[in-house]
Structures are given as C-alpha cells and as structure tokens.
Amino acid sequence: MKQNPTPAPIKINGSNIDLGEALPRKIQDELAHVAETYFGHLNHATVGFTRDGNWYCCTINVQVSNLKVIIAESSATDCHKAFDQSLAKVGRQLLRRKQRVADSRRVQMSAAALA
C-alpha cells in the first residue's frame, strides 16, 4: 500500500507565546519522524504551549494508524526543552503500543497455527 506523500496536519498553538520560526519547523520535523519511526504514518497531531509563571508547558496529542490518541505533557524553563521532554514521552508510548500490537499479532498467529 502506498503512503500518502502529503505531510500530516500538525497544528501548533502558543497561548500568548511567540514561538518564533525555528520551533515550529523543529516540531514538524521531529514529531513526524518519531511517528513514522514506529508506525509509518501520522494521522494528525496538535502541539500546544502555555506559560505558567517562569515555566513553559507543552502538551502533545498524536494519533497514528487507527490507535487511540496519545497525550504527553511536560514543563520546562523554555519551550524547546518542554517540547523535547514531551516528544520523548510520546516516543516511549508509541514504542509500547507497537510492541503490544506485535505481541497480539503473534498470539493470533500461534492460535491460528494450532487450530
């Protein structure tokens, strides 16, 4: 099956925060790369930034394949660090989901072989 060549829609929101030009590019590249590493296709994603005092909070919502939405959130002293921490959490969750899918396929294959 041929993959869709157009990039997945990634919405980036900054609540009263100037994200500049580099951060949105970084988000587009790295989030698409992490999703494609584990599942090959990103359906959609939303990245939101808020400020709480001296801390920046980053929330990432990602949907790949037909799985449930993955949500990760973290806080740091700047937007780049907050995004990197949230992206690491998304990567770990995607890895765990891929392993669960592979395990369930192995169980189905072994059950079919026994039948």
GROMACS .gro file of C-alpha atoms in nm:
model
  115
    1MET     CA    1   0.000   0.000   0.000
    2LYS     CA    2   0.134   0.339  -0.098
    3GLN     CA    3   0.176   0.601   0.174
    4ASN     CA    4   0.023   0.947   0.143
    5PRO     CA    5   0.302   1.180   0.025
    6THR     CA    6   0.147   1.492   0.180
    7PRO     CA    7   0.260   1.568   0.533
    8ALA     CA    8   0.020   1.502   0.817
    9PRO     CA    9  -0.151   1.804   0.964
   10ILE     CA   10   0.031   1.918   1.275
   11LYS     CA   11  -0.135   2.210   1.450
   12ILE     CA   12   0.087   2.425   1.671
   13ASN     CA   13  -0.067   2.661   1.924
   14GLY     CA   14   0.109   2.906   2.153
   15SER     CA   15  -0.114   3.074   2.407
   16ASN     CA   16   0.030   3.427   2.437
   17ILE     CA   17   0.373   3.288   2.347
   18ASP     CA   18   0.587   3.386   2.048
   19LEU     CA   19   0.723   3.055   1.917
   20GLY     CA   20   0.949   3.211   1.655
   21GLU     CA   21   1.036   3.034   1.330
   22ALA     CA   22   1.274   2.760   1.444
   23LEU     CA   23   1.047   2.588   1.696
   24PRO     CA   24   0.754   2.519   1.458
   25ARG     CA   25   0.998   2.376   1.199
   26LYS     CA   26   1.156   2.160   1.467
   27ILE     CA   27   0.814   2.038   1.580
   28GLN     CA   28   0.706   1.949   1.225
   29ASP     CA   29   1.027   1.757   1.152
   30GLU     CA   30   1.079   1.573   1.479
   31LEU     CA   31   0.719   1.479   1.551
   32ALA     CA   32   0.669   1.338   1.202
   33HIS     CA   33   1.000   1.148   1.231
   34VAL     CA   34   0.909   0.988   1.566
   35ALA     CA   35   0.564   0.883   1.445
   36GLU     CA   36   0.698   0.741   1.120
   37THR     CA   37   0.970   0.551   1.305
   38TYR     CA   38   0.716   0.336   1.487
   39PHE     CA   39   0.401   0.331   1.272
   40GLY     CA   40   0.493   0.476   0.933
   41HIS     CA   41   0.210   0.729   0.918
   42LEU     CA   42   0.092   1.016   1.135
   43ASN     CA   43  -0.283   1.087   1.108
   44HIS     CA   44  -0.281   1.416   1.294
   45ALA     CA   45  -0.116   1.593   1.585
   46THR     CA   46  -0.163   1.900   1.800
   47VAL     CA   47   0.111   2.071   1.997
   48GLY     CA   48   0.016   2.340   2.245
   49PHE     CA   49   0.229   2.569   2.459
   50THR     CA   50   0.120   2.764   2.766
   51ARG     CA   51   0.310   2.965   3.019
   52ASP     CA   52   0.280   2.923   3.394
   53GLY     CA   53   0.500   3.173   3.572
   54ASN     CA   54   0.858   3.102   3.468
   55TRP     CA   55   0.767   2.760   3.326
   56TYR     CA   56   0.651   2.665   2.978
   57CYS     CA   57   0.413   2.372   2.946
   58CYS     CA   58   0.399   2.166   2.627
   59THR     CA   59   0.111   1.930   2.550
   60ILE     CA   60   0.126   1.693   2.253
   61ASN     CA   61  -0.173   1.497   2.119
   62VAL     CA   62  -0.086   1.243   1.848
   63GLN     CA   63  -0.288   0.986   1.656
   64VAL     CA   64  -0.119   0.724   1.443
   65SER     CA   65  -0.283   0.446   1.247
   66ASN     CA   66  -0.621   0.358   1.397
   67LEU     CA   67  -0.499   0.367   1.758
   68LYS     CA   68  -0.626   0.588   2.037
   69VAL     CA   69  -0.485   0.937   2.077
   70ILE     CA   70  -0.157   0.958   2.267
   71ILE     CA   71  -0.119   1.253   2.505
   72ALA     CA   72   0.206   1.372   2.663
   73GLU     CA   73   0.272   1.680   2.871
   74SER     CA   74   0.577   1.832   3.035
   75SER     CA   75   0.704   2.159   3.178
   76ALA     CA   76   1.046   2.321   3.148
   77THR     CA   77   1.216   2.658   3.163
   78ASP     CA   78   1.192   2.708   2.784
   79CYS     CA   79   0.969   2.589   2.501
   80HIS     CA   80   1.236   2.378   2.330
   81LYS     CA   81   1.310   2.175   2.643
   82ALA     CA   82   0.940   2.129   2.718
   83PHE     CA   83   0.880   2.003   2.364
   84ASP     CA   84   1.179   1.767   2.376
   85GLN     CA   85   1.057   1.615   2.703
   86SER     CA   86   0.703   1.572   2.573
   87LEU     CA   87   0.831   1.422   2.248
   88ALA     CA   88   1.037   1.168   2.444
   89LYS     CA   89   0.720   1.066   2.629
   90VAL     CA   90   0.532   1.029   2.300
   91GLY     CA   91   0.815   0.816   2.162
   92ARG     CA   92   0.804   0.581   2.462
   93GLN     CA   93   0.426   0.545   2.435
   94LEU     CA   94   0.446   0.473   2.062
   95LEU     CA   95   0.712   0.209   2.122
   96ARG     CA   96   0.498   0.039   2.387
   97ARG     CA   97   0.193   0.043   2.159
   98LYS     CA   98   0.391  -0.102   1.870
   99GLN     CA   99   0.515  -0.381   2.097
  100ARG     CA  100   0.158  -0.455   2.213
  101VAL     CA  101   0.035  -0.470   1.854
  102ALA     CA  102   0.320  -0.705   1.759
  103ASP     CA  103   0.252  -0.926   2.063
  104SER     CA  104  -0.119  -0.953   1.983
  105ARG     CA  105  -0.036  -1.046   1.623
  106ARG     CA  106   0.200  -1.320   1.746
  107VAL     CA  107  -0.072  -1.459   1.973
  108GLN     CA  108  -0.324  -1.457   1.686
  109MET     CA  109  -0.078  -1.628   1.452
  110SER     CA  110   0.007  -1.900   1.705
  111ALA     CA  111  -0.364  -1.958   1.781
  112ALA     CA  112  -0.435  -1.990   1.408
  113ALA     CA  113  -0.148  -2.236   1.369
  114LEU     CA  114  -0.285  -2.456   1.648
  115ALA     CA  115  -0.637  -2.460   1.503
   0.00000   0.00000   0.00000
